[in-house]
Amino acid sequence: MNNKELGIYIHIPFCKKKCYYCDFVSFSNLENKQTGYIEALKKEISCYDLEEYNVTTIYIGGGTPSYIDCYEIKEILDELRKRLKNNETKFSDIEITIEVNPGTVDKEKLEVYKLSGVNRLSIGLQSTKDILLKEIGRIHTYKEFLQSYEHAKQVGFENINVDLMLGLPNQSIQDMKDSLKEVIKMEPNHISIYSLIVEEKTPIKKLIEEGELQLPEEIQERRMYWYVKSMLELSGYNHYEISNFAKEGRESKHNMNCWEQKEYIGLGVAAHSYINGIRYSNVTDLDCYIKNMMELKNVKKQLQSKTNIIYNICEVQNLEDKQKEYMLLGLRKIQGVSITKFKEKYVENPIFLFRKQMEKLTKEDLLQIDGDYIRLTNKGLDFANQVWEEFV
């Protein structure tokens, strides 16, 4: 059996409405482009040779994948199933996740996803407070989330992630505690907690600059984070990555593979891939992506071509690049980087290889060596960006 693992990411860039904090490549009011886009996606899938890989995860993200017709999701997965037909991979063994937003999904859609092979849902709640949802441009209410969650359980989904956000404008610690309490009661087996990042050129940045919205102070946002960590661990969730908590055995395989530097391909406009130490991305222009893919003969040839016009080559890694990135990604995990696994992959001992960084970061109490693992300290969790910068 082929052991070369591969993850697949599929980007659905359409939304009913863009959230105020979103800086992803996604579009609202372009429903007339959806059919052409799905055809282009299927064409891109059909050109890939997946025979040499053991596909372990498929992740459908966006945008809002649940906004488009559910049968178009089925078409995409059917095309992938065809490409894996002669592979030893069984479709049912693959972790297949789709992101869904309340207000864009109903019971029928969820049933079609289930029948198409989807076995994991990631539901974007963000907060149980409707006023906070409205202020960040979310289209749903808490009641709609509850309906979506209930429908998912009725349809038979067992592996469900719920997204929450910290540090939202006008969010109090009590607001966050209330949201967390309600979500824990529902017992999803995975919870992601993201701190709001205010990106350039987003509507939320303008609203904050104009004084219409006010962010909590950084110390308050950190208190929220540590409260969440404590409560989720007491409730039986394993804190396995900076922003992610899971019941035993329910960690996101797709994300874990990325943090362990395994290979993946990204399908769709602006999607990124990592193969053979090369990072490349699709074009970000929707019309250009559709045109390129419909004219495409063979993706593999395009990747080998030095006059590449279909993809943007972002990075061609040398050995040092790979080693640094392995550290950077691995230090997102709470368990940290295994010294043994690093040596198995790169021969050298990371403590010696990165002795300057290790000396500095341990002296600052941001990193610790604990048996076979190099991991973030509690202080390091608060200042993780400073740690990661040392390995860029």
mmCIF file with all atom_site columns, N, CA, C and O in Angstrom, residues 296-340:
data_model
loop_
_atom_site.group_PDB
_atom_site.id
_atom_site.type_symbol
_atom_site.label_atom_id
_atom_site.label_alt_id
_atom_site.label_comp_id
_atom_site.label_asym_id
_atom_site.label_entity_id
_atom_site.label_seq_id
_atom_site.pdbx_PDB_ins_code
_atom_site.Cartn_x
_atom_site.Cartn_y
_atom_site.Cartn_z
_atom_site.occupancy
_atom_site.B_iso_or_equiv
_atom_site.pdbx_formal_charge
_atom_site.auth_seq_id
_atom_site.auth_comp_id
_atom_site.auth_asym_id
_atom_site.auth_atom_id
_atom_site.pdbx_PDB_model_num
ATOM 1   N N  . LEU A 1 296 ? -7.172 23.672 -19.528 1.00 0.00 ? 296 LEU A N  1
ATOM 2   C CA . LEU A 1 296 ? -6.073 22.865 -18.994 1.00 0.00 ? 296 LEU A CA 1
ATOM 3   C C  . LEU A 1 296 ? -6.090 21.448 -19.548 1.00 0.00 ? 296 LEU A C  1
ATOM 4   O O  . LEU A 1 296 ? -7.130 20.811 -19.664 1.00 0.00 ? 296 LEU A O  1
ATOM 5   N N  . LYS A 1 297 ? -4.900 20.960 -19.886 1.00 0.00 ? 297 LYS A N  1
ATOM 6   C CA . LYS A 1 297 ? -4.777 19.585 -20.399 1.00 0.00 ? 297 LYS A CA 1
ATOM 7   C C  . LYS A 1 297 ? -4.294 18.634 -19.298 1.00 0.00 ? 297 LYS A C  1
ATOM 8   O O  . LYS A 1 297 ? -4.801 17.560 -19.121 1.00 0.00 ? 297 LYS A O  1
ATOM 9   N N  . ASN A 1 298 ? -3.274 19.040 -18.578 1.00 0.00 ? 298 ASN A N  1
ATOM 10  C CA . ASN A 1 298 ? -2.696 18.146 -17.575 1.00 0.00 ? 298 ASN A CA 1
ATOM 11  C C  . ASN A 1 298 ? -1.985 18.954 -16.494 1.00 0.00 ? 298 ASN A C  1
ATOM 12  O O  . ASN A 1 298 ? -1.023 19.642 -16.758 1.00 0.00 ? 298 ASN A O  1
ATOM 13  N N  . VAL A 1 299 ? -2.474 18.856 -15.287 1.00 0.00 ? 299 VAL A N  1
ATOM 14  C CA . VAL A 1 299 ? -1.913 19.629 -14.183 1.00 0.00 ? 299 VAL A CA 1
ATOM 15  C C  . VAL A 1 299 ? -0.465 19.257 -13.923 1.00 0.00 ? 299 VAL A C  1
ATOM 16  O O  . VAL A 1 299 ? 0.384  20.093 -13.698 1.00 0.00 ? 299 VAL A O  1
ATOM 17  N N  . LYS A 1 300 ? -0.180 17.953 -13.995 1.00 0.00 ? 300 LYS A N  1
ATOM 18  C CA . LYS A 1 300 ? 1.170  17.492 -13.692 1.00 0.00 ? 300 LYS A CA 1
ATOM 19  C C  . LYS A 1 300 ? 2.187  18.141 -14.636 1.00 0.00 ? 300 LYS A C  1
ATOM 20  O O  . LYS A 1 300 ? 3.241  18.587 -14.232 1.00 0.00 ? 300 LYS A O  1
ATOM 21  N N  . LYS A 1 301 ? 1.842  18.201 -15.927 1.00 0.00 ? 301 LYS A N  1
ATOM 22  C CA . LYS A 1 301 ? 2.748  18.831 -16.894 1.00 0.00 ? 301 LYS A CA 1
ATOM 23  C C  . LYS A 1 301 ? 2.931  20.304 -16.565 1.00 0.00 ? 301 LYS A C  1
ATOM 24  O O  . LYS A 1 301 ? 4.020  20.850 -16.662 1.00 0.00 ? 301 LYS A O  1
ATOM 25  N N  . GLN A 1 302 ? 1.837  20.966 -16.193 1.00 0.00 ? 302 GLN A N  1
ATOM 26  C CA . GLN A 1 302 ? 1.933  22.381 -15.861 1.00 0.00 ? 302 GLN A CA 1
ATOM 27  C C  . GLN A 1 302 ? 2.877  22.605 -14.687 1.00 0.00 ? 302 GLN A C  1
ATOM 28  O O  . GLN A 1 302 ? 3.648  23.553 -14.676 1.00 0.00 ? 302 GLN A O  1
ATOM 29  N N  . LEU A 1 303 ? 2.828  21.714 -13.705 1.00 0.00 ? 303 LEU A N  1
ATOM 30  C CA . LEU A 1 303 ? 3.688  21.873 -12.532 1.00 0.00 ? 303 LEU A CA 1
ATOM 31  C C  . LEU A 1 303 ? 5.159  21.699 -12.882 1.00 0.00 ? 303 LEU A C  1
ATOM 32  O O  . LEU A 1 303 ? 6.032  22.280 -12.270 1.00 0.00 ? 303 LEU A O  1
ATOM 33  N N  . GLN A 1 304 ? 5.418  20.852 -13.885 1.00 0.00 ? 304 GLN A N  1
ATOM 34  C CA . GLN A 1 304 ? 6.798  20.604 -14.271 1.00 0.00 ? 304 GLN A CA 1
ATOM 35  C C  . GLN A 1 304 ? 7.325  21.661 -15.240 1.00 0.00 ? 304 GLN A C  1
ATOM 36  O O  . GLN A 1 304 ? 8.508  21.768 -15.483 1.00 0.00 ? 304 GLN A O  1
ATOM 37  N N  . SER A 1 305 ? 6.423  22.460 -15.762 1.00 0.00 ? 305 SER A N  1
ATOM 38  C CA . SER A 1 305 ? 6.804  23.463 -16.752 1.00 0.00 ? 305 SER A CA 1
ATOM 39  C C  . SER A 1 305 ? 7.432  24.673 -16.083 1.00 0.00 ? 305 SER A C  1
ATOM 40  O O  . SER A 1 305 ? 6.973  25.146 -15.059 1.00 0.00 ? 305 SER A O  1
ATOM 41  N N  . LYS A 1 306 ? 8.479  25.205 -16.686 1.00 0.00 ? 306 LYS A N  1
ATOM 42  C CA . LYS A 1 306 ? 9.114  26.398 -16.125 1.00 0.00 ? 306 LYS A CA 1
ATOM 43  C C  . LYS A 1 306 ? 8.407  27.665 -16.599 1.00 0.00 ? 306 LYS A C  1
ATOM 44  O O  . LYS A 1 306 ? 8.612  28.732 -16.037 1.00 0.00 ? 306 LYS A O  1
ATOM 45  N N  . THR A 1 307 ? 7.577  27.554 -17.620 1.00 0.00 ? 307 THR A N  1
ATOM 46  C CA . THR A 1 307 ? 6.806  28.722 -18.076 1.00 0.00 ? 307 THR A CA 1
ATOM 47  C C  . THR A 1 307 ? 5.385  28.532 -17.595 1.00 0.00 ? 307 THR A C  1
ATOM 48  O O  . THR A 1 307 ? 4.448  28.399 -18.371 1.00 0.00 ? 307 THR A O  1
ATOM 49  N N  . ASN A 1 308 ? 5.265  28.486 -16.292 1.00 0.00 ? 308 ASN A N  1
ATOM 50  C CA . ASN A 1 308 ? 3.978  28.150 -15.678 1.00 0.00 ? 308 ASN A CA 1
ATOM 51  C C  . ASN A 1 308 ? 3.060  29.353 -15.629 1.00 0.00 ? 308 ASN A C  1
ATOM 52  O O  . ASN A 1 308 ? 3.391  30.368 -15.038 1.00 0.00 ? 308 ASN A O  1
ATOM 53  N N  . ILE A 1 309 ? 1.894  29.268 -16.271 1.00 0.00 ? 309 ILE A N  1
ATOM 54  C CA . ILE A 1 309 ? 0.950  30.392 -16.233 1.00 0.00 ? 309 ILE A CA 1
ATOM 55  C C  . ILE A 1 309 ? -0.318 30.038 -15.461 1.00 0.00 ? 309 ILE A C  1
ATOM 56  O O  . ILE A 1 309 ? -1.126 30.888 -15.161 1.00 0.00 ? 309 ILE A O  1
ATOM 57  N N  . ILE A 1 310 ? -0.501 28.752 -15.165 1.00 0.00 ? 310 ILE A N  1
ATOM 58  C CA . ILE A 1 310 ? -1.718 28.334 -14.460 1.00 0.00 ? 310 ILE A CA 1
ATOM 59  C C  . ILE A 1 310 ? -1.571 28.589 -12.966 1.00 0.00 ? 310 ILE A C  1
ATOM 60  O O  . ILE A 1 310 ? -2.490 29.038 -12.311 1.00 0.00 ? 310 ILE A O  1
ATOM 61  N N  . TYR A 1 311 ? -0.406 28.304 -12.421 1.00 0.00 ? 311 TYR A N  1
ATOM 62  C CA . TYR A 1 311 ? -0.174 28.432 -10.985 1.00 0.00 ? 311 TYR A CA 1
ATOM 63  C C  . TYR A 1 311 ? 0.881  29.475 -10.685 1.00 0.00 ? 311 TYR A C  1
ATOM 64  O O  . TYR A 1 311 ? 1.780  29.724 -11.483 1.00 0.00 ? 311 TYR A O  1
ATOM 65  N N  . ASN A 1 312 ? 0.779  30.041 -9.504  1.00 0.00 ? 312 ASN A N  1
ATOM 66  C CA . ASN A 1 312 ? 1.831  30.921 -9.002  1.00 0.00 ? 312 ASN A CA 1
ATOM 67  C C  . ASN A 1 312 ? 2.707  30.095 -8.065  1.00 0.00 ? 312 ASN A C  1
ATOM 68  O O  . ASN A 1 312 ? 2.204  29.559 -7.082  1.00 0.00 ? 312 ASN A O  1
ATOM 69  N N  . ILE A 1 313 ? 3.977  29.976 -8.375  1.00 0.00 ? 313 ILE A N  1
ATOM 70  C CA . ILE A 1 313 ? 4.900  29.279 -7.472  1.00 0.00 ? 313 ILE A CA 1
ATOM 71  C C  . ILE A 1 313 ? 5.237  30.234 -6.332  1.00 0.00 ? 313 ILE A C  1
ATOM 72  O O  . ILE A 1 313 ? 5.799  31.305 -6.543  1.00 0.00 ? 313 ILE A O  1
ATOM 73  N N  . CYS A 1 314 ? 4.867  29.860 -5.127  1.00 0.00 ? 314 CYS A N  1
ATOM 74  C CA . CYS A 1 314 ? 5.074  30.740 -3.969  1.00 0.00 ? 314 CYS A CA 1
ATOM 75  C C  . CYS A 1 314 ? 6.437  30.523 -3.331  1.00 0.00 ? 314 CYS A C  1
ATOM 76  O O  . CYS A 1 314 ? 7.063  31.455 -2.854  1.00 0.00 ? 314 CYS A O  1
ATOM 77  N N  . GLU A 1 315 ? 6.889  29.262 -3.316  1.00 0.00 ? 315 GLU A N  1
ATOM 78  C CA . GLU A 1 315 ? 8.129  28.950 -2.607  1.00 0.00 ? 315 GLU A CA 1
ATOM 79  C C  . GLU A 1 315 ? 8.656  27.601 -3.067  1.00 0.00 ? 315 GLU A C  1
ATOM 80  O O  . GLU A 1 315 ? 7.909  26.633 -3.187  1.00 0.00 ? 315 GLU A O  1
ATOM 81  N N  . VAL A 1 316 ? 9.945  27.549 -3.366  1.00 0.00 ? 316 VAL A N  1
ATOM 82  C CA . VAL A 1 316 ? 10.629 26.278 -3.619  1.00 0.00 ? 316 VAL A CA 1
ATOM 83  C C  . VAL A 1 316 ? 11.598 26.097 -2.458  1.00 0.00 ? 316 VAL A C  1
ATOM 84  O O  . VAL A 1 316 ? 12.574 26.822 -2.333  1.00 0.00 ? 316 VAL A O  1
ATOM 85  N N  . GLN A 1 317 ? 11.293 25.135 -1.584  1.00 0.00 ? 317 GLN A N  1
ATOM 86  C CA . GLN A 1 317 ? 12.044 25.015 -0.333  1.00 0.00 ? 317 GLN A CA 1
ATOM 87  C C  . GLN A 1 317 ? 13.353 24.254 -0.494  1.00 0.00 ? 317 GLN A C  1
ATOM 88  O O  . GLN A 1 317 ? 13.406 23.240 -1.201  1.00 0.00 ? 317 GLN A O  1
ATOM 89  N N  . ASN A 1 318 ? 14.399 24.743 0.173   1.00 0.00 ? 318 ASN A N  1
ATOM 90  C CA . ASN A 1 318 ? 15.613 23.937 0.327   1.00 0.00 ? 318 ASN A CA 1
ATOM 91  C C  . ASN A 1 318 ? 15.510 23.210 1.668   1.00 0.00 ? 318 ASN A C  1
ATOM 92  O O  . ASN A 1 318 ? 14.514 23.340 2.389   1.00 0.00 ? 318 ASN A O  1
ATOM 93  N N  . LEU A 1 319 ? 16.545 22.461 2.023   1.00 0.00 ? 319 LEU A N  1
ATOM 94  C CA . LEU A 1 319 ? 16.504 21.659 3.248   1.00 0.00 ? 319 LEU A CA 1
ATOM 95  C C  . LEU A 1 319 ? 16.303 22.534 4.488   1.00 0.00 ? 319 LEU A C  1
ATOM 96  O O  . LEU A 1 319 ? 15.486 22.210 5.363   1.00 0.00 ? 319 LEU A O  1
ATOM 97  N N  . GLU A 1 320 ? 17.010 23.643 4.561   1.00 0.00 ? 320 GLU A N  1
ATOM 98  C CA . GLU A 1 320 ? 16.891 24.519 5.733   1.00 0.00 ? 320 GLU A CA 1
ATOM 99  C C  . GLU A 1 320 ? 15.464 25.082 5.853   1.00 0.00 ? 320 GLU A C  1
ATOM 100 O O  . GLU A 1 320 ? 14.912 25.156 6.950   1.00 0.00 ? 320 GLU A O  1
ATOM 101 N N  . ASP A 1 321 ? 14.873 25.456 4.721   1.00 0.00 ? 321 ASP A N  1
ATOM 102 C CA . ASP A 1 321 ? 13.494 25.957 4.723   1.00 0.00 ? 321 ASP A CA 1
ATOM 103 C C  . ASP A 1 321 ? 12.545 24.914 5.307   1.00 0.00 ? 321 ASP A C  1
ATOM 104 O O  . ASP A 1 321 ? 11.673 25.225 6.117   1.00 0.00 ? 321 ASP A O  1
ATOM 105 N N  . LYS A 1 322 ? 12.715 23.668 4.860   1.00 0.00 ? 322 LYS A N  1
ATOM 106 C CA . LYS A 1 322 ? 11.834 22.581 5.323   1.00 0.00 ? 322 LYS A CA 1
ATOM 107 C C  . LYS A 1 322 ? 11.994 22.347 6.821   1.00 0.00 ? 322 LYS A C  1
ATOM 108 O O  . LYS A 1 322 ? 11.009 22.139 7.540   1.00 0.00 ? 322 LYS A O  1
ATOM 109 N N  . GLN A 1 323 ? 13.232 22.365 7.286   1.00 0.00 ? 323 GLN A N  1
ATOM 110 C CA . GLN A 1 323 ? 13.494 22.127 8.711   1.00 0.00 ? 323 GLN A CA 1
ATOM 111 C C  . GLN A 1 323 ? 12.883 23.226 9.581   1.00 0.00 ? 323 GLN A C  1
ATOM 112 O O  . GLN A 1 323 ? 12.247 22.953 10.600  1.00 0.00 ? 323 GLN A O  1
ATOM 113 N N  . LYS A 1 324 ? 13.058 24.478 9.158   1.00 0.00 ? 324 LYS A N  1
ATOM 114 C CA . LYS A 1 324 ? 12.489 25.603 9.911   1.00 0.00 ? 324 LYS A CA 1
ATOM 115 C C  . LYS A 1 324 ? 10.962 25.524 9.923   1.00 0.00 ? 324 LYS A C  1
ATOM 116 O O  . LYS A 1 324 ? 10.324 25.754 10.953  1.00 0.00 ? 324 LYS A O  1
ATOM 117 N N  . GLU A 1 325 ? 10.398 25.222 8.761   1.00 0.00 ? 325 GLU A N  1
ATOM 118 C CA . GLU A 1 325 ? 8.939  25.157 8.677   1.00 0.00 ? 325 GLU A CA 1
ATOM 119 C C  . GLU A 1 325 ? 8.387  24.023 9.525   1.00 0.00 ? 325 GLU A C  1
ATOM 120 O O  . GLU A 1 325 ? 7.319  24.154 10.150  1.00 0.00 ? 325 GLU A O  1
ATOM 121 N N  . TYR A 1 326 ? 9.104  22.914 9.577   1.00 0.00 ? 326 TYR A N  1
ATOM 122 C CA . TYR A 1 326 ? 8.672  21.790 10.413  1.00 0.00 ? 326 TYR A CA 1
ATOM 123 C C  . TYR A 1 326 ? 8.567  22.224 11.870  1.00 0.00 ? 326 TYR A C  1
ATOM 124 O O  . TYR A 1 326 ? 7.621  21.865 12.578  1.00 0.00 ? 326 TYR A O  1
ATOM 125 N N  . MET A 1 327 ? 9.531  23.033 12.305  1.00 0.00 ? 327 MET A N  1
ATOM 126 C CA . MET A 1 327 ? 9.504  23.551 13.681  1.00 0.00 ? 327 MET A CA 1
ATOM 127 C C  . MET A 1 327 ? 8.335  24.516 13.869  1.00 0.00 ? 327 MET A C  1
ATOM 128 O O  . MET A 1 327 ? 7.578  24.421 14.841  1.00 0.00 ? 327 MET A O  1
ATOM 129 N N  . LEU A 1 328 ? 8.195  25.444 12.935  1.00 0.00 ? 328 LEU A N  1
ATOM 130 C CA . LEU A 1 328 ? 7.144  26.456 13.035  1.00 0.00 ? 328 LEU A CA 1
ATOM 131 C C  . LEU A 1 328 ? 5.753  25.812 13.103  1.00 0.00 ? 328 LEU A C  1
ATOM 132 O O  . LEU A 1 328 ? 4.938  26.144 13.967  1.00 0.00 ? 328 LEU A O  1
ATOM 133 N N  . LEU A 1 329 ? 5.508  24.874 12.210  1.00 0.00 ? 329 LEU A N  1
ATOM 134 C CA . LEU A 1 329 ? 4.198  24.207 12.186  1.00 0.00 ? 329 LEU A CA 1
ATOM 135 C C  . LEU A 1 329 ? 4.000  23.331 13.414  1.00 0.00 ? 329 LEU A C  1
ATOM 136 O O  . LEU A 1 329 ? 2.934  23.325 14.034  1.00 0.00 ? 329 LEU A O  1
ATOM 137 N N  . GLY A 1 330 ? 5.042  22.593 13.770  1.00 0.00 ? 330 GLY A N  1
ATOM 138 C CA . GLY A 1 330 ? 4.942  21.667 14.905  1.00 0.00 ? 330 GLY A CA 1
ATOM 139 C C  . GLY A 1 330 ? 4.721  22.361 16.231  1.00 0.00 ? 330 GLY A C  1
ATOM 140 O O  . GLY A 1 330 ? 4.083  21.807 17.133  1.00 0.00 ? 330 GLY A O  1
ATOM 141 N N  . LEU A 1 331 ? 5.207  23.584 16.340  1.00 0.00 ? 331 LEU A N  1
ATOM 142 C CA . LEU A 1 331 ? 5.043  24.338 17.588  1.00 0.00 ? 331 LEU A CA 1
ATOM 143 C C  . LEU A 1 331 ? 3.650  24.951 17.716  1.00 0.00 ? 331 LEU A C  1
ATOM 144 O O  . LEU A 1 331 ? 3.344  25.587 18.722  1.00 0.00 ? 331 LEU A O  1
ATOM 145 N N  . ARG A 1 332 ? 2.800  24.751 16.733  1.00 0.00 ? 332 ARG A N  1
ATOM 146 C CA . ARG A 1 332 ? 1.381  25.096 16.888  1.00 0.00 ? 332 ARG A CA 1
ATOM 147 C C  . ARG A 1 332 ? 0.694  24.040 17.768  1.00 0.00 ? 332 ARG A C  1
ATOM 148 O O  . ARG A 1 332 ? -0.299 24.331 18.427  1.00 0.00 ? 332 ARG A O  1
ATOM 149 N N  . LYS A 1 333 ? 1.219  22.818 17.735  1.00 0.00 ? 333 LYS A N  1
ATOM 150 C CA . LYS A 1 333 ? 0.614  21.735 18.511  1.00 0.00 ? 333 LYS A CA 1
ATOM 151 C C  . LYS A 1 333 ? 1.006  21.881 19.979  1.00 0.00 ? 333 LYS A C  1
ATOM 152 O O  . LYS A 1 333 ? 2.143  22.208 20.292  1.00 0.00 ? 333 LYS A O  1
ATOM 153 N N  . ILE A 1 334 ? 0.058  21.598 20.858  1.00 0.00 ? 334 ILE A N  1
ATOM 154 C CA . ILE A 1 334 ? 0.332  21.709 22.289  1.00 0.00 ? 334 ILE A CA 1
ATOM 155 C C  . ILE A 1 334 ? 1.389  20.689 22.705  1.00 0.00 ? 334 ILE A C  1
ATOM 156 O O  . ILE A 1 334 ? 2.241  20.967 23.556  1.00 0.00 ? 334 ILE A O  1
ATOM 157 N N  . GLN A 1 335 ? 1.354  19.512 22.102  1.00 0.00 ? 335 GLN A N  1
ATOM 158 C CA . GLN A 1 335 ? 2.364  18.492 22.399  1.00 0.00 ? 335 GLN A CA 1
ATOM 159 C C  . GLN A 1 335 ? 3.747  18.940 21.938  1.00 0.00 ? 335 GLN A C  1
ATOM 160 O O  . GLN A 1 335 ? 4.751  18.579 22.531  1.00 0.00 ? 335 GLN A O  1
ATOM 161 N N  . GLY A 1 336 ? 3.780  19.739 20.872  1.00 0.00 ? 336 GLY A N  1
ATOM 162 C CA . GLY A 1 336 ? 5.043  20.274 20.377  1.00 0.00 ? 336 GLY A CA 1
ATOM 163 C C  . GLY A 1 336 ? 5.690  19.418 19.304  1.00 0.00 ? 336 GLY A C  1
ATOM 164 O O  . GLY A 1 336 ? 5.038  18.585 18.669  1.00 0.00 ? 336 GLY A O  1
ATOM 165 N N  . VAL A 1 337 ? 6.987  19.621 19.127  1.00 0.00 ? 337 VAL A N  1
ATOM 166 C CA . VAL A 1 337 ? 7.768  18.922 18.098  1.00 0.00 ? 337 VAL A CA 1
ATOM 167 C C  . VAL A 1 337 ? 8.496  17.751 18.742  1.00 0.00 ? 337 VAL A C  1
ATOM 168 O O  . VAL A 1 337 ? 9.245  17.934 19.710  1.00 0.00 ? 337 VAL A O  1
ATOM 169 N N  . SER A 1 338 ? 8.285  16.569 18.184  1.00 0.00 ? 338 SER A N  1
ATOM 170 C CA . SER A 1 338 ? 9.002  15.388 18.672  1.00 0.00 ? 338 SER A CA 1
ATOM 171 C C  . SER A 1 338 ? 10.439 15.418 18.151  1.00 0.00 ? 338 SER A C  1
ATOM 172 O O  . SER A 1 338 ? 10.665 15.480 16.935  1.00 0.00 ? 338 SER A O  1
ATOM 173 N N  . ILE A 1 339 ? 11.399 15.369 19.059  1.00 0.00 ? 339 ILE A N  1
ATOM 174 C CA . ILE A 1 339 ? 12.813 15.364 18.665  1.00 0.00 ? 339 ILE A CA 1
ATOM 175 C C  . ILE A 1 339 ? 13.119 14.110 17.850  1.00 0.00 ? 339 ILE A C  1
ATOM 176 O O  . ILE A 1 339 ? 13.804 14.167 16.829  1.00 0.00 ? 339 ILE A O  1
ATOM 177 N N  . THR A 1 340 ? 12.562 12.984 18.283  1.00 0.00 ? 340 THR A N  1
ATOM 178 C CA . THR A 1 340 ? 12.771 11.708 17.569  1.00 0.00 ? 340 THR A CA 1
ATOM 179 C C  . THR A 1 340 ? 12.253 11.784 16.140  1.00 0.00 ? 340 THR A C  1
ATOM 180 O O  . THR A 1 340 ? 12.941 11.383 15.191  1.00 0.00 ? 340 THR A O  1
#
